[in-house]
Coordinates of C-alpha atoms in Angstrom, one line a residue:
Chain A
M404 CA 111.0 71.0 87.2
W405 CA 111.8 74.6 86.2
H406 CA 115.0 75.8 84.8
L407 CA 116.0 79.4 85.6
H408 CA 118.3 81.0 83.0
H409 CA 119.9 83.6 85.2
F410 CA 123.0 85.8 85.8
S411 CA 124.3 85.8 89.4
L412 CA 124.5 89.6 89.8
C413 CA 121.2 90.4 87.8
A414 CA 118.6 91.8 90.3
F415 CA 115.7 90.6 88.1
S416 CA 117.1 87.0 88.1
R417 CA 117.5 87.2 91.9
K418 CA 113.9 88.3 92.2
I419 CA 112.7 85.2 90.4
R420 CA 115.0 82.9 92.4
L421 CA 113.4 84.3 95.6
V422 CA 109.9 83.9 94.2
L423 CA 110.5 80.3 93.2
A424 CA 112.0 79.5 96.6
E425 CA 109.1 81.2 98.4
Y426 CA 106.7 79.1 96.4
R427 CA 108.9 76.1 97.3
L428 CA 109.1 75.1 93.6
D429 CA 111.8 72.8 92.3
F430 CA 114.2 74.6 90.0
D431 CA 117.8 74.5 88.8
L432 CA 120.0 77.4 87.7
I433 CA 121.5 77.8 84.2
S434 CA 124.1 80.6 84.1
V435 CA 123.9 83.0 81.2
R436 CA 126.1 86.0 80.3
P437 CA 123.4 88.1 78.6
W438 CA 126.0 90.3 76.9
D439 CA 127.2 87.3 74.9
A440 CA 123.8 87.4 73.1
E441 CA 123.9 83.7 72.3
P442 CA 121.3 82.9 69.5
D443 CA 119.7 80.1 71.6
F444 CA 119.2 82.6 74.4
I445 CA 117.8 85.4 72.1
A446 CA 115.4 82.8 70.6
M447 CA 114.0 82.3 74.2
N448 CA 113.9 86.0 74.9
P449 CA 114.2 88.5 72.0
A450 CA 114.9 91.3 74.6
G451 CA 118.2 89.4 75.4
L452 CA 117.8 89.7 79.1
T453 CA 117.8 87.4 82.1
P454 CA 115.8 85.9 83.7
V455 CA 114.1 83.3 81.4
L456 CA 112.2 80.5 83.0
T457 CA 111.7 77.2 81.1
S458 CA 109.9 74.0 82.0
D459 CA 111.3 70.5 81.3
E460 CA 107.8 69.1 81.2
D461 CA 106.6 71.1 78.2
E462 CA 107.4 74.0 75.9
R463 CA 106.8 76.8 78.4
V464 CA 109.3 79.7 78.0
L465 CA 108.7 82.7 80.2
S466 CA 110.6 86.0 80.2
D467 CA 110.5 89.4 81.9
S468 CA 110.6 89.1 85.7
G469 CA 107.2 90.8 86.1
A470 CA 105.5 88.5 83.7
I471 CA 107.2 85.5 85.3
F472 CA 106.1 86.6 88.8
E473 CA 102.5 87.1 87.8
Y474 CA 102.4 83.8 86.0
L475 CA 103.8 81.9 89.0
S476 CA 101.5 83.9 91.3
A477 CA 98.4 82.9 89.3
Q478 CA 99.5 79.3 89.4
Y479 CA 100.7 78.9 93.0
A480 CA 99.2 81.8 95.1
D481 CA 96.7 79.5 96.8
D482 CA 99.6 78.2 98.9
V483 CA 101.6 81.3 99.5
S484 CA 100.5 84.8 98.6
L485 CA 103.2 87.3 97.7
L486 CA 100.7 90.0 97.1
G487 CA 99.0 90.4 100.5
D488 CA 95.4 89.6 101.2
T489 CA 93.4 92.0 99.0
D490 CA 93.5 93.7 95.6
L491 CA 94.6 96.9 97.4
T492 CA 97.5 95.3 99.3
A493 CA 98.5 93.8 96.0
A494 CA 98.5 97.3 94.4
E495 CA 100.7 98.5 97.2
A496 CA 103.1 95.5 96.8
R497 CA 103.3 96.0 93.1
R498 CA 103.8 99.8 93.4
L499 CA 106.8 99.1 95.7
A500 CA 108.1 96.3 93.5
A501 CA 108.1 98.7 90.6
W502 CA 109.8 101.3 92.8
F503 CA 112.8 99.0 93.2
D504 CA 112.7 97.5 89.7
V505 CA 112.4 100.9 87.9
K506 CA 113.5 103.7 90.2
F507 CA 116.1 102.0 92.4
Y508 CA 117.4 100.1 89.3
T509 CA 117.8 103.4 87.3
E510 CA 119.2 105.4 90.1
V511 CA 121.4 102.8 91.8
T512 CA 121.7 99.2 90.4
A513 CA 122.3 100.2 86.8
Y514 CA 125.1 102.6 87.7
A515 CA 126.7 100.1 90.2
F516 CA 126.4 97.3 87.7
A517 CA 127.9 99.3 84.8
E518 CA 130.8 100.6 86.8
K519 CA 131.7 97.7 89.1
V520 CA 130.6 94.6 87.2
A521 CA 130.3 95.3 83.4
K522 CA 133.6 97.3 83.3
R523 CA 135.4 94.5 85.2
F524 CA 134.2 91.6 83.1
I525 CA 133.1 93.1 79.7
T526 CA 134.8 96.3 78.8
K527 CA 137.8 96.0 81.2
A528 CA 137.7 99.8 81.8
P529 CA 138.3 101.4 85.2
P530 CA 135.1 102.5 87.0
N531 CA 134.1 106.1 86.8
A532 CA 134.3 107.4 90.3
K533 CA 131.7 110.1 89.6
A534 CA 129.1 107.5 88.6
V535 CA 129.8 105.3 91.6
R536 CA 129.4 108.4 93.9
A537 CA 126.1 109.3 92.2
A538 CA 124.8 105.7 92.8
S539 CA 125.9 105.9 96.5
H540 CA 124.2 109.3 96.9
N541 CA 121.0 108.0 95.4
L542 CA 121.2 104.8 97.5
K543 CA 120.9 106.8 100.7
T544 CA 117.4 108.1 99.7
H545 CA 116.2 104.6 99.0
L546 CA 117.6 103.2 102.3
D547 CA 115.7 106.1 104.0
Y548 CA 112.5 105.1 102.2
I549 CA 112.9 101.5 103.3
E550 CA 113.5 102.8 106.9
H551 CA 110.4 105.0 106.6
L552 CA 108.2 102.1 105.5
F553 CA 109.6 99.5 107.9
A554 CA 109.1 101.9 110.9
R555 CA 105.3 101.8 110.2
R556 CA 104.8 98.2 108.9
S557 CA 105.9 94.6 109.5
W558 CA 107.1 94.4 105.9
L559 CA 107.6 97.0 103.2
A560 CA 104.0 96.8 101.7
G561 CA 102.1 96.1 105.0
D562 CA 101.6 93.2 107.4
R563 CA 102.7 90.5 104.9
F564 CA 105.9 89.6 103.2
T565 CA 105.3 90.4 99.5
I566 CA 106.9 90.9 96.1
A567 CA 107.9 94.4 97.4
D568 CA 110.3 92.9 99.9
I569 CA 111.6 90.4 97.3
A570 CA 112.2 93.1 94.7
A571 CA 114.0 95.3 97.3
A572 CA 116.1 92.4 98.5
A573 CA 117.1 91.4 95.0
H574 CA 118.5 94.9 94.3
I575 CA 119.9 95.5 97.8
S576 CA 121.7 92.2 97.9
I577 CA 123.7 93.1 94.8
I578 CA 124.6 96.5 96.1
D579 CA 125.6 94.9 99.4
Y580 CA 127.6 92.3 97.5
L581 CA 129.5 95.2 95.9
G582 CA 130.2 96.7 99.3
M583 CA 128.4 99.9 98.7
I584 CA 126.2 100.0 101.8
D585 CA 127.3 101.5 105.1
W586 CA 124.7 99.7 107.3
S587 CA 125.8 101.6 110.5
A588 CA 124.3 104.8 109.0
H589 CA 121.0 103.0 108.2
S590 CA 119.9 101.0 111.2
G591 CA 116.2 101.0 110.3
A592 CA 116.9 99.6 106.8
Q593 CA 119.4 97.2 108.4
D594 CA 116.6 95.8 110.7
W595 CA 114.5 95.1 107.6
Y596 CA 117.4 93.5 105.7
A597 CA 118.4 91.3 108.7
R598 CA 114.8 90.0 108.8
L599 CA 115.1 89.3 105.1
K600 CA 118.5 87.6 105.3
S601 CA 117.2 85.1 107.8
R602 CA 114.6 83.7 105.4
P603 CA 115.5 80.3 103.9
S604 CA 114.8 81.7 100.4
M605 CA 117.7 84.1 100.8
R606 CA 120.3 81.4 101.7
P607 CA 121.3 80.4 98.2
I608 CA 121.6 84.0 97.2
L609 CA 123.9 84.8 100.2
A610 CA 126.0 81.7 99.3
D611 CA 126.4 82.7 95.7
R612 CA 129.8 83.9 94.5
M613 CA 130.6 85.7 91.2
P614 CA 133.9 84.2 90.1
G615 CA 136.6 86.9 90.1
L616 CA 134.6 89.3 92.3
K617 CA 134.5 88.8 96.1
P618 CA 131.6 90.1 98.1
A619 CA 131.9 92.5 101.0
P620 CA 133.0 90.6 104.1
H621 CA 129.6 91.0 105.9
Y622 CA 127.6 90.0 102.8
D623 CA 126.5 86.6 104.1
Q624 CA 126.5 87.3 107.8
L625 CA 123.2 87.4 109.6
D626 CA 124.7 89.7 112.2
F627 CA 126.2 92.5 110.2
Chain B
M1082 CA 84.0 107.8 89.6
W1083 CA 87.8 107.6 89.1
H1084 CA 90.1 110.6 88.7
L1085 CA 93.2 110.0 86.6
H1086 CA 96.1 112.4 87.4
H1087 CA 98.0 112.4 84.1
F1088 CA 100.2 114.2 81.8
S1089 CA 99.1 114.4 78.2
L1090 CA 102.4 113.2 76.7
C1091 CA 103.2 110.6 79.4
A1092 CA 103.1 107.1 77.9
F1093 CA 102.2 105.5 81.2
S1094 CA 99.3 107.9 81.7
R1095 CA 98.1 107.0 78.2
K1096 CA 98.3 103.4 79.0
I1097 CA 95.9 103.8 81.9
R1098 CA 93.5 106.1 79.9
L1099 CA 93.2 103.2 77.4
V1100 CA 92.7 100.6 80.1
L1101 CA 90.0 102.7 81.8
A1102 CA 88.3 103.2 78.5
E1103 CA 88.5 99.5 77.5
Y1104 CA 86.9 98.6 80.8
R1105 CA 84.3 101.3 80.1
L1106 CA 84.9 102.9 83.5
D1107 CA 83.8 106.5 84.3
F1108 CA 86.8 108.8 84.8
D1109 CA 87.9 112.3 84.5
L1110 CA 91.4 113.7 83.8
I1111 CA 93.4 115.9 86.1
S1112 CA 96.4 117.4 84.4
V1113 CA 99.7 117.3 86.3
R1114 CA 103.1 118.6 85.4
P1115 CA 105.2 116.0 87.3
W1116 CA 108.3 118.1 87.1
D1117 CA 106.6 120.8 89.3
A1118 CA 106.8 118.2 92.2
E1119 CA 103.7 119.7 93.9
P1120 CA 103.6 118.5 97.6
D1121 CA 100.0 117.2 97.2
F1122 CA 101.1 115.1 94.2
I1123 CA 104.2 113.7 95.9
A1124 CA 102.0 112.8 98.9
M1125 CA 99.9 110.7 96.5
N1126 CA 102.9 109.1 94.8
P1127 CA 106.3 109.5 96.5
A1128 CA 107.9 108.5 93.1
G1129 CA 106.6 111.8 91.8
L1130 CA 105.4 110.3 88.5
T1131 CA 102.2 110.1 86.6
P1132 CA 99.8 108.4 86.4
V1133 CA 98.0 108.3 89.8
L1134 CA 94.4 107.0 90.0
T1135 CA 92.1 108.2 92.8
S1136 CA 88.5 107.4 93.6
D1137 CA 85.9 109.9 94.7
E1138 CA 84.0 107.2 96.6
D1139 CA 86.8 106.4 99.1
E1140 CA 90.4 106.8 100.0
R1141 CA 91.9 104.7 97.2
V1142 CA 95.1 106.2 95.7
L1143 CA 96.9 104.0 93.2
S1144 CA 100.1 104.7 91.4
D1145 CA 102.5 103.0 89.0
S1146 CA 100.9 102.1 85.7
G1147 CA 101.6 98.3 86.2
A1148 CA 100.1 98.2 89.7
I1149 CA 97.1 100.3 88.5
F1150 CA 96.5 98.0 85.5
E1151 CA 96.7 94.8 87.7
Y1152 CA 94.3 96.3 90.2
L1153 CA 91.7 97.3 87.6
S1154 CA 92.2 94.0 85.9
A1155 CA 91.5 92.0 89.1
Q1156 CA 88.4 94.1 89.7
Y1157 CA 86.9 94.3 86.2
A1158 CA 88.4 91.5 84.1
D1159 CA 85.2 89.4 84.3
D1160 CA 83.7 91.8 81.7
V1161 CA 86.7 92.5 79.4
S1162 CA 90.0 90.6 79.6
L1163 CA 93.1 92.5 78.6
L1164 CA 95.3 89.5 79.3
G1165 CA 93.9 86.9 76.9
D1166 CA 92.3 83.7 78.0
T1167 CA 95.0 81.7 79.9
D1168 CA 97.8 82.3 82.4
L1169 CA 100.2 81.7 79.4
T1170 CA 98.6 84.3 77.1
A1171 CA 98.7 86.6 80.1
A1172 CA 102.4 86.0 80.5
E1173 CA 102.9 86.8 76.8
A1174 CA 100.8 90.0 77.1
R1175 CA 102.8 91.1 80.1
R1176 CA 106.1 90.3 78.5
L1177 CA 105.3 92.5 75.6
A1178 CA 103.8 95.3 77.7
A1179 CA 107.1 95.3 79.6
W1180 CA 109.0 95.3 76.3
F1181 CA 107.3 98.6 75.5
D1182 CA 107.3 100.1 79.0
V1183 CA 111.0 99.3 79.6
K1184 CA 112.8 98.6 76.4
F1185 CA 110.9 100.9 74.0
Y1186 CA 110.7 103.5 76.8
T1187 CA 114.5 103.5 77.4
E1188 CA 115.5 103.3 73.8
V1189 CA 112.9 105.6 72.2
T1190 CA 110.3 107.4 74.4
A1191 CA 112.7 108.7 77.0
Y1192 CA 115.1 110.2 74.4
A1193 CA 112.2 111.7 72.4
F1194 CA 110.5 113.1 75.5
A1195 CA 113.7 114.6 76.9
E1196 CA 114.7 116.2 73.6
K1197 CA 111.4 117.3 72.1
V1198 CA 109.1 117.9 75.1
A1199 CA 111.2 118.5 78.3
K1200 CA 113.7 120.8 76.5
R1201 CA 110.8 122.8 75.0
F1202 CA 108.7 123.2 78.2
I1203 CA 111.1 122.8 81.1
T1204 CA 114.8 123.6 80.3
K1205 CA 114.2 125.7 77.2
A1206 CA 117.3 124.2 75.6
P1207 CA 117.6 123.2 71.9
P1208 CA 117.2 119.5 71.2
N1209 CA 120.4 117.4 70.8
A1210 CA 120.2 116.2 67.2
K1211 CA 122.4 113.1 68.0
A1212 CA 120.0 111.9 70.7
V1213 CA 117.0 112.4 68.4
R1214 CA 118.8 110.4 65.7
A1215 CA 119.5 107.6 68.2
A1216 CA 115.8 107.4 69.2
S1217 CA 114.8 107.3 65.5
H1218 CA 117.4 104.6 64.8
N1219 CA 116.2 102.5 67.8
L1220 CA 112.5 103.1 66.8
K1221 CA 113.0 101.2 63.5
T1222 CA 113.9 98.0 65.3
H1223 CA 110.8 98.3 67.4
L1224 CA 108.5 98.9 64.4
D1225 CA 110.1 95.9 62.8
Y1226 CA 109.3 93.8 65.9
I1227 CA 105.6 95.0 65.8
E1228 CA 105.5 94.0 62.1
H1229 CA 107.0 90.6 62.9
L1230 CA 104.5 89.9 65.6
F1231 CA 101.5 91.3 63.7
A1232 CA 102.3 89.2 60.6
R1233 CA 101.8 86.1 62.7
R1234 CA 99.0 87.1 65.1
S1235 CA 95.7 89.1 65.2
W1236 CA 97.1 91.3 67.9
L1237 CA 100.6 91.7 69.3
A1238 CA 100.3 89.0 72.0
G1239 CA 98.0 86.6 70.2
D1240 CA 94.4 86.3 69.1
R1241 CA 93.1 88.8 71.6
F1242 CA 93.6 92.5 72.1
T1243 CA 95.6 92.9 75.3
I1244 CA 97.7 95.1 77.5
A1245 CA 100.5 94.5 75.1
D1246 CA 98.7 96.4 72.3
I1247 CA 97.7 99.1 74.9
A1248 CA 101.3 99.6 76.1
A1249 CA 102.6 99.7 72.5
A1250 CA 99.9 102.2 71.5
A1251 CA 100.6 104.4 74.4
H1252 CA 104.3 104.8 73.4
I1253 CA 103.8 104.8 69.7
S1254 CA 101.1 107.5 69.9
I1255 CA 103.5 109.9 71.6
I1256 CA 106.3 109.2 69.1
D1257 CA 103.8 109.7 66.3
Y1258 CA 102.5 112.9 67.9
L1259 CA 106.1 114.2 67.7
G1260 CA 106.2 113.3 64.0
M1261 CA 109.1 110.8 64.3
I1262 CA 107.5 107.9 62.5
D1263 CA 107.8 107.4 58.7
W1264 CA 104.9 105.0 58.3
S1265 CA 105.5 104.5 54.6
A1266 CA 108.6 102.5 55.5
H1267 CA 106.7 100.3 58.0
S1268 CA 103.5 99.2 56.4
G1269 CA 103.1 96.1 58.6
A1270 CA 103.3 98.2 61.8
Q1271 CA 101.0 100.7 60.1
D1272 CA 98.4 98.0 59.6
W1273 CA 98.5 97.2 63.3
Y1274 CA 98.4 100.9 64.3
A1275 CA 95.5 101.6 61.9
R1276 CA 93.5 98.8 63.6
L1277 CA 94.4 100.3 67.0
K1278 CA 93.4 103.9 66.0
S1279 CA 89.9 102.8 65.0
R1280 CA 89.1 101.6 68.6
P1281 CA 86.8 103.9 70.5
S1282 CA 89.3 103.9 73.4
M1283 CA 91.9 105.7 71.2
R1284 CA 89.6 108.6 70.2
P1285 CA 90.2 110.9 73.2
I1286 CA 94.0 110.2 72.9
L1287 CA 93.9 111.2 69.2
A1288 CA 91.9 114.3 70.0
D1289 CA 94.3 115.4 72.8
R1290 CA 96.5 118.4 72.1
M1291 CA 99.5 119.5 74.2
P1292 CA 99.3 123.4 74.3
G1293 CA 102.2 124.9 72.5
L1294 CA 103.1 121.7 70.6
K1295 CA 101.2 120.7 67.5
P1296 CA 101.0 117.0 66.5
A1297 CA 102.2 115.6 63.1
P1298 CA 99.4 116.4 60.5
H1299 CA 98.5 112.7 60.1
Y1300 CA 98.3 112.1 63.9
D1301 CA 94.6 111.8 64.3
Q1302 CA 93.8 110.5 60.8
L1303 CA 92.5 106.9 60.5
D1304 CA 93.9 106.8 57.0
F1305 CA 97.5 107.8 57.3

């Protein structure tokens, strides 16, 4: 069995939870607060970041969500491909996964996390309204991009559900937990996210609650 | 033949130049100033970033350095592996590549680029000494980490030269161009970089000059 050392509102942890579930692998969750920088955790990942995936069968210790995904993909992709059917569809899926893991993260998730999560639980400072507004403003462009892609394709990267949808869902689900998405203004992106939410792999994510921080009321509703 | 749309002092462009050269693929370079946001370039990569790889044989347009690397790796890895020999060495190589592309980039390259390149060519503002000092301070931890790894291994990720060495060299070569590395204080990292510099794939990078910005005097010297 796999152990996933994760933090509930870490998008990169959520990405690997979804990947493990899509590959139907057995895993349990070990909660980590990365900012505590526990020596045992730093020994597993010198970068000090979640997620870290360990095996109870042997000494395997994997970190970095991209490296973990590629490892699992090489091991288990015969059953379920999360990279489409060809090297070119894989390139498109990886391009879009990087879009969410780098661009969406930098422009939206990092701000939202810093202001609405880190300040609440770590520094106990009030959120900076200007930073939250910047994240909300940037978010609109990304929801438009999801809408643009989903209007032309069955899933974000093409005909198949891929790591692009998983990376997007990992980030979007956190921003939606924090109540920052006005779905009524983004019905195209909403159609994509509704399709995503109905996948069995999403259920544990939608059932997850960060103690001390309630999600938006519609967060776990399939009709939202 | 491949065309690489790149910017000389973009670490992600340098990473793909090195990958193409290690796979001994024919390519030419097309210089792009990403901040000009030319419509033709945005059409190739909506993220507006270098590198973009195109083919003159067909319609292939690849962007995001991670997606490009994985694509080329799937196509050409039978001849040269840049991911070691097993799925586990590949995970270690990808973990370290992400270390440099995310952590080193955020803590060092992005600051150095903003202060010493973007301000010189784009905003024409003087560099912020505090930001440059922060980058230099962070850099030391990374050079120590390279030293720590190279003291135990032939290359950063293990016995084989991998994408980890390439990603590290892409970032380090830019920071070294900008004269920010005191190699005398980091002899272990220097041994690794000397080994790197002597590879044929590094020669065009060391010969490259950004118009209007001279490199440090030792930049292209194999004995530095």
